[in-house]
GROMACS .gro file of C-alpha atoms in nm:
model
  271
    1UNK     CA    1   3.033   8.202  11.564
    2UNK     CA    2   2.825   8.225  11.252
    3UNK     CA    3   2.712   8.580  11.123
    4UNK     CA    4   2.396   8.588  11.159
    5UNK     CA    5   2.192   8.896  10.953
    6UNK     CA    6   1.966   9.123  11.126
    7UNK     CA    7   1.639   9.266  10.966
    8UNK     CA    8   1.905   9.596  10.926
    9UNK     CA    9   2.246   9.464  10.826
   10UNK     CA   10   2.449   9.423  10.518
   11UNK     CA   11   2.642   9.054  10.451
   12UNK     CA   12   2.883   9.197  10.260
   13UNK     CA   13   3.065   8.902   9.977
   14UNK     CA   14   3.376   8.945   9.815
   15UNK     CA   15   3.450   8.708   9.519
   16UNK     CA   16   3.805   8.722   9.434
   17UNK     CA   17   4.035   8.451   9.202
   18UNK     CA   18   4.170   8.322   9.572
   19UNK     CA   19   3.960   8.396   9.839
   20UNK     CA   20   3.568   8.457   9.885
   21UNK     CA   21   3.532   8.676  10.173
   22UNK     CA   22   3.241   8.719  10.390
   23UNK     CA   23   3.175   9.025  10.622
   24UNK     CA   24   2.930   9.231  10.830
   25UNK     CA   25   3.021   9.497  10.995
   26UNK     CA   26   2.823   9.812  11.181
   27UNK     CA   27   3.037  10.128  11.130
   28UNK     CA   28   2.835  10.278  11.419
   29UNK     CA   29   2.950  10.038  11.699
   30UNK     CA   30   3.323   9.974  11.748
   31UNK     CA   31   3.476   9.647  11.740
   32UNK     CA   32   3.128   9.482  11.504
   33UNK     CA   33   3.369   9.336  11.214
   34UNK     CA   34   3.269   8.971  11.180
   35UNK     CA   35   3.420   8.777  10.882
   36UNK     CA   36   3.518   8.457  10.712
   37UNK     CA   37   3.738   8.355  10.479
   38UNK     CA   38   3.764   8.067  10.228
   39UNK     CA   39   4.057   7.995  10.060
   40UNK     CA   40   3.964   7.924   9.653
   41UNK     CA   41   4.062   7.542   9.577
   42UNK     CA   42   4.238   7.594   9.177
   43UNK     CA   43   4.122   7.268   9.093
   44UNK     CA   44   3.765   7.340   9.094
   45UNK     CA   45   3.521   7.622   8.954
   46UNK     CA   46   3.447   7.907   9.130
   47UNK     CA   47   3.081   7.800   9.138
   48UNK     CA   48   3.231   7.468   9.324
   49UNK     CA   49   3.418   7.669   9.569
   50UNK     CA   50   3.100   7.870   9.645
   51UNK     CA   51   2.876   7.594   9.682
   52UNK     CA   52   3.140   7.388   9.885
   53UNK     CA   53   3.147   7.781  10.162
   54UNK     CA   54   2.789   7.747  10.190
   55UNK     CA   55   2.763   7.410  10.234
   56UNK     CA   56   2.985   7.534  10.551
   57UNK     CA   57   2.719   7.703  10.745
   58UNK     CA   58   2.960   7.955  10.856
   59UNK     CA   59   2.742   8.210  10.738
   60UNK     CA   60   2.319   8.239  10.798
   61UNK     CA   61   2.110   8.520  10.635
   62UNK     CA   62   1.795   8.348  10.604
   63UNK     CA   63   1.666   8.590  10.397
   64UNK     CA   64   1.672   8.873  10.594
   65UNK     CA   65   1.892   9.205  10.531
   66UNK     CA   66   2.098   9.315  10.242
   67UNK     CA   67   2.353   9.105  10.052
   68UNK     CA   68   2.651   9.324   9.868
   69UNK     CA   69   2.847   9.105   9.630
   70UNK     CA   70   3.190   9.268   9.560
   71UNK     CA   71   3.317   9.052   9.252
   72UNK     CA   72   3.715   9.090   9.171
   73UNK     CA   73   3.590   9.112   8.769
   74UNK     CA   74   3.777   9.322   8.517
   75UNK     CA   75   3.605   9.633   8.448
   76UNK     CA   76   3.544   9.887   8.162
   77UNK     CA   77   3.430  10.275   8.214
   78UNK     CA   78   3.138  10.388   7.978
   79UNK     CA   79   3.069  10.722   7.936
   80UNK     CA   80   2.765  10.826   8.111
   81UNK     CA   81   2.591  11.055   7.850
   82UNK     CA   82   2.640  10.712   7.650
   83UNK     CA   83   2.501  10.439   7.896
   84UNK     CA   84   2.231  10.236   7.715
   85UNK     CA   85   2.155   9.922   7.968
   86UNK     CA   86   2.054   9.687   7.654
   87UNK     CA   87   2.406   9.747   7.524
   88UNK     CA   88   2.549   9.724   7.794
   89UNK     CA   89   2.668   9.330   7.746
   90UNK     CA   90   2.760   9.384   7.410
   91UNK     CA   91   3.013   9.665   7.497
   92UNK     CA   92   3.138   9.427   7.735
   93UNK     CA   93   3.176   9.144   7.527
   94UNK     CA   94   3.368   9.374   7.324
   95UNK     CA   95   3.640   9.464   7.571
   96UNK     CA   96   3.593   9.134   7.763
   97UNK     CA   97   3.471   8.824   7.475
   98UNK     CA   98   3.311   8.551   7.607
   99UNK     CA   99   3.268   8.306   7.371
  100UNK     CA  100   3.030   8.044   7.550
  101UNK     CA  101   2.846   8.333   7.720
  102UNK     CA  102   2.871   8.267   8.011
  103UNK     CA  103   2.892   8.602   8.187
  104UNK     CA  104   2.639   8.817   8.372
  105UNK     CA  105   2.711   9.197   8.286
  106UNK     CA  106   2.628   9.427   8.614
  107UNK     CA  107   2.689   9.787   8.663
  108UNK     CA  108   2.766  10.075   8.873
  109UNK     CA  109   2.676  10.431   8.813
  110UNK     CA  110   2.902  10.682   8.883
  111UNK     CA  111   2.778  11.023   8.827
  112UNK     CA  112   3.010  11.236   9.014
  113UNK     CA  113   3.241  11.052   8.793
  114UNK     CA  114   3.033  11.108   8.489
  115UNK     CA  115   3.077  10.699   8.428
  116UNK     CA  116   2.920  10.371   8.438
  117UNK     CA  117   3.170  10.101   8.554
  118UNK     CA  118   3.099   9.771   8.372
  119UNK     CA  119   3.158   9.420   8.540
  120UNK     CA  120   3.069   9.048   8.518
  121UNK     CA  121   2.988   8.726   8.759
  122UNK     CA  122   3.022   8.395   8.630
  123UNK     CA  123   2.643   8.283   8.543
  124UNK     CA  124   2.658   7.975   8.717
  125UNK     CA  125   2.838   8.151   9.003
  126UNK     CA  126   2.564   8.408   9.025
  127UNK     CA  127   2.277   8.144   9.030
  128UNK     CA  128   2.433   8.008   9.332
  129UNK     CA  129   2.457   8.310   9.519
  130UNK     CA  130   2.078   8.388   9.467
  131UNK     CA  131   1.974   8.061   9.573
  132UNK     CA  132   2.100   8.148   9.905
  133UNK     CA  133   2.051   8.518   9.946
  134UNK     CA  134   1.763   8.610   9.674
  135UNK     CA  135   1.774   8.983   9.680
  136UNK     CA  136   2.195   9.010   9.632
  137UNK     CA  137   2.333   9.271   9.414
  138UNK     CA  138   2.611   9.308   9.234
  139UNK     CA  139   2.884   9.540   9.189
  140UNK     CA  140   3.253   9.548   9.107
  141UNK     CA  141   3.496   9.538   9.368
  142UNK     CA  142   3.650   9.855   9.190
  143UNK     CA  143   3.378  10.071   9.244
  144UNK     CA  144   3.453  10.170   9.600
  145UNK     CA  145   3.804  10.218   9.583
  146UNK     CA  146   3.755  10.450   9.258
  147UNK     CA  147   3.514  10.639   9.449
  148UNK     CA  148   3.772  10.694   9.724
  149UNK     CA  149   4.045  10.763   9.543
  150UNK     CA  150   3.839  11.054   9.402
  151UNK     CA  151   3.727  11.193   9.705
  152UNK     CA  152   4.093  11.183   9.807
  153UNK     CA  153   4.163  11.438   9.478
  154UNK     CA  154   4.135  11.805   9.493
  155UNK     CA  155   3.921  11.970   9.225
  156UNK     CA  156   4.030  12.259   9.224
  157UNK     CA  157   4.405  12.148   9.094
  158UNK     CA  158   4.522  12.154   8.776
  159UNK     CA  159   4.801  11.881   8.857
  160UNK     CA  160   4.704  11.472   8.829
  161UNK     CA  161   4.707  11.168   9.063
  162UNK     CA  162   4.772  10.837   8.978
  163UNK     CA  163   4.703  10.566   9.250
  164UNK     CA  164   4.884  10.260   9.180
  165UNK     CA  165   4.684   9.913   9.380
  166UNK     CA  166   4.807   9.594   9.372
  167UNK     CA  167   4.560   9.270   9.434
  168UNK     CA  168   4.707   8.920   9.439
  169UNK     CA  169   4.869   8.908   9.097
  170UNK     CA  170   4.660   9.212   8.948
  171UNK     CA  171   4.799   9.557   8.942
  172UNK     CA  172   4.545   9.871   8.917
  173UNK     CA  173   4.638  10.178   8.757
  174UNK     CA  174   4.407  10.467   8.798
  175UNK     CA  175   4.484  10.853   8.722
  176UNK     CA  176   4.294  11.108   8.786
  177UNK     CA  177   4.277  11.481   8.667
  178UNK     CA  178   4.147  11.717   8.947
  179UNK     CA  179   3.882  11.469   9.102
  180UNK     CA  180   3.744  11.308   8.756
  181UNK     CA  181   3.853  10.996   8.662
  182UNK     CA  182   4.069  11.041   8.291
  183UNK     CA  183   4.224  10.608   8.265
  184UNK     CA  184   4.122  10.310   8.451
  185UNK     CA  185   4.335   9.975   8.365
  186UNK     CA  186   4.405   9.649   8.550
  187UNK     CA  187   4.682   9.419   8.454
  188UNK     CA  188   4.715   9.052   8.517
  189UNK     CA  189   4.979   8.853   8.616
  190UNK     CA  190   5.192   9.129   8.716
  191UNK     CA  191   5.474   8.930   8.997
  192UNK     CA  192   5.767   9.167   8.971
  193UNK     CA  193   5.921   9.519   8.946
  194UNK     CA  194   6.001   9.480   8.612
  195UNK     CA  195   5.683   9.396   8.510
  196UNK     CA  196   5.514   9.672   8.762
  197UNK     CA  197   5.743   9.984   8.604
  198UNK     CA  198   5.688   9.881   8.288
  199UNK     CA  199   5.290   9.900   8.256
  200UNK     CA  200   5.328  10.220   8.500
  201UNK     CA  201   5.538  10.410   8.284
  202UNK     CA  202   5.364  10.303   7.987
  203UNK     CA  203   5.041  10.483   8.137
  204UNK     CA  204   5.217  10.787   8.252
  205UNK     CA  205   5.372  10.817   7.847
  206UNK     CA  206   5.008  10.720   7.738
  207UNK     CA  207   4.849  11.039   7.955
  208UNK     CA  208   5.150  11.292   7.909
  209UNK     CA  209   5.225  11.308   8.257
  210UNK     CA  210   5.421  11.576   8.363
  211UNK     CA  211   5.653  11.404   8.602
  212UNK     CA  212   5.774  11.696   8.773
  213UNK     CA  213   5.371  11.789   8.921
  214UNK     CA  214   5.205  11.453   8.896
  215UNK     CA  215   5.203  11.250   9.179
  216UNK     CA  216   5.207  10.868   9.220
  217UNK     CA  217   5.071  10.689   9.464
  218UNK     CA  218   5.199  10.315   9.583
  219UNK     CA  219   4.897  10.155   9.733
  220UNK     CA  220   5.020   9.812   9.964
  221UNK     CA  221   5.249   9.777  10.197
  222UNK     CA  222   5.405   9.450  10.050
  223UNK     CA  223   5.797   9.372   9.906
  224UNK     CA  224   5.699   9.456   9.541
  225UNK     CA  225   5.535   9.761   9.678
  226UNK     CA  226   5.844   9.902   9.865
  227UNK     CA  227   6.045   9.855   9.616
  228UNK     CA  228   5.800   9.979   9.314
  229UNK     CA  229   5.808  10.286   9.506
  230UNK     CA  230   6.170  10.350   9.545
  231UNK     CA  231   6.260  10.211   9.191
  232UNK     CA  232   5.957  10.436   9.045
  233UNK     CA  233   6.113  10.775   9.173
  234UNK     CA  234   6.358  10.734   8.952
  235UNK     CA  235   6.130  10.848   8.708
  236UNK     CA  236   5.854  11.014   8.860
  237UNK     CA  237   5.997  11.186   9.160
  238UNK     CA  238   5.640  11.286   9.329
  239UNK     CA  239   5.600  10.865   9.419
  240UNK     CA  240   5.483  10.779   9.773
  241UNK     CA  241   5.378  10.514   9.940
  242UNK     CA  242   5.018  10.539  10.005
  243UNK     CA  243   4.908  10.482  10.380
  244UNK     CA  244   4.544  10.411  10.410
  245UNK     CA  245   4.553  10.483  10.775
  246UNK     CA  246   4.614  10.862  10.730
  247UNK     CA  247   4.330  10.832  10.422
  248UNK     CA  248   4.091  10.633  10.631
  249UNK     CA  249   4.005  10.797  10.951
  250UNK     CA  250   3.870  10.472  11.150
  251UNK     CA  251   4.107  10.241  10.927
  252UNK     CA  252   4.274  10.088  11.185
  253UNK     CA  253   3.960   9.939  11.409
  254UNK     CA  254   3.926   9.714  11.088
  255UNK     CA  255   4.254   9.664  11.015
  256UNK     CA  256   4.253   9.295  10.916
  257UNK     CA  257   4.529   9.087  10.670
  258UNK     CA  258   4.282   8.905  10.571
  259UNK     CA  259   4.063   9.242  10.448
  260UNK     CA  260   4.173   9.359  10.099
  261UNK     CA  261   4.191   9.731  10.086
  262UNK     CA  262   3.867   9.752   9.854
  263UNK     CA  263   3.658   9.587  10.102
  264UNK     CA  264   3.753   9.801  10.387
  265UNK     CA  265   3.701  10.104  10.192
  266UNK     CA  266   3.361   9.987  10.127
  267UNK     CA  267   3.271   9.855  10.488
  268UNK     CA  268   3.376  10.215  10.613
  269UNK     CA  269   3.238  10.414  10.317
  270UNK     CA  270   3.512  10.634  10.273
  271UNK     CA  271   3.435  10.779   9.968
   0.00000   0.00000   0.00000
């Protein structure tokens, strides 16, 4: 069955390097979560890939509704007292060059967070998608689990969080002092423990982490989690393995494999 958008819902896009993932779900009404998902052929561009799931007609918005395009794009945090949106690209560009300019800088505002989250689409890739559905927007697929790992914080404590996410081959490392935000970094490529401790420790030593108070958090419930988790306590004894369910009070009526954990989080707005 093809979702179809009402004059009131949200298609909801995810754009990762393997899979494009399309959703709508109404968190009002149980059992509402309609998706696709299209596997990301290597051998050709994402902009291929995208044209070649439309072409599909699994999916019909015919204009009508909201599009939200969650892009798996690495990110950079600019201070919000500092956001200029005409410099935005260039600050980008910095962290992120791109010689033949072919990136689209977007952003998110986070002002609880005191932050503007920085991301890019692939121009071409972008085009495509407005063809389609004219009025999409934007936004990194961080942005929602940032905000929820925040929300998850207490303000009031003195002692730090660090939530640890793993995404296909990336690894996310965000830590967090009371409920603000205080390092943000993604690492590619990561396939093994080795590799996994390494960058972790390296960002607890980085933020002075007081091992003893700080706690870690192990978000996925794959092999190279379980074992980051026990391997990690080793080191930093307050290391658990996160479990969204407990997090997310309705997590399990969307429960999907096929879901990452960033588009959940967003289709339930826990944050």
């Amino acid at each position: 069955m093809p979702i179809t958008l009402g004059n009131s819902d949200t298609l909801y896009i995810r754009i990762g390097k393997g899979r494009f993932v399309f959703t709508c779900y109404d968190r009002v009404k149980d059992n509402t979560l309609n998706y696709r998902c299209f596997d990301v052929n290597k051998n050709m561009s994402l902009n291929a890939n995208m044209h070649k799931a439309l072409a599909s007609h699994a999916l019909m918005g015919e204009g009508r509704g909201r599009v939200y395009v969650s892009v798996d794009t690495p990110v950079t945090l600019v201070p919000l007292n500092e956001f200029d949106d005409e410099e935005m690209p260039n600050i980008y560009s910095y962290n992120f060059p791109d010689e033949n300019n072919r990136m689209h800088v977007f952003y998110d505002m986070l002002p609880l967070q005191n932050a503007v989250m920085l991301g890019a689409v692939d121009k071409d890739l972008e085009h495509t998608i407005l063809e389609t559905y004219p009025g999409a927007t934007f936004h990194p697929s961080l942005t929602p689990l940032i905000l929820h790992y925040a929300s998850l914080c207490d303000n009031t404590s003195q002692s730090g969080k660090m939530f640890v996410s793993f995404m296909e081959d990336d690894m996310t490392i965000a830590c967090f002092r009371g409920n603000k935000i205080s390092l943000l970094n993604t690492f590619s490529g990561v396939k093994n423990i080795e590799n996994a401790l390494y960058y972790t420790l390296s960002v607890a030593r980085q933020g002075n982490i007081n091992p003893e108070s700080y706690e870690v958090y192990i978000v996925g419930n794959g092999a190279l989690e379980s074992s980051m988790c026990k391997e990690l306590h080793k080191y930093l004894p307050q290391t658990f393995l996160f479990e969204p369910e407990n997090a997310i009070r309705r997590y399990v009526q969307v429960l999907e494999d096929n879901l990452p954990y960033d588009m959940i989080v967003l289709l339930l707005k826990a944050y």
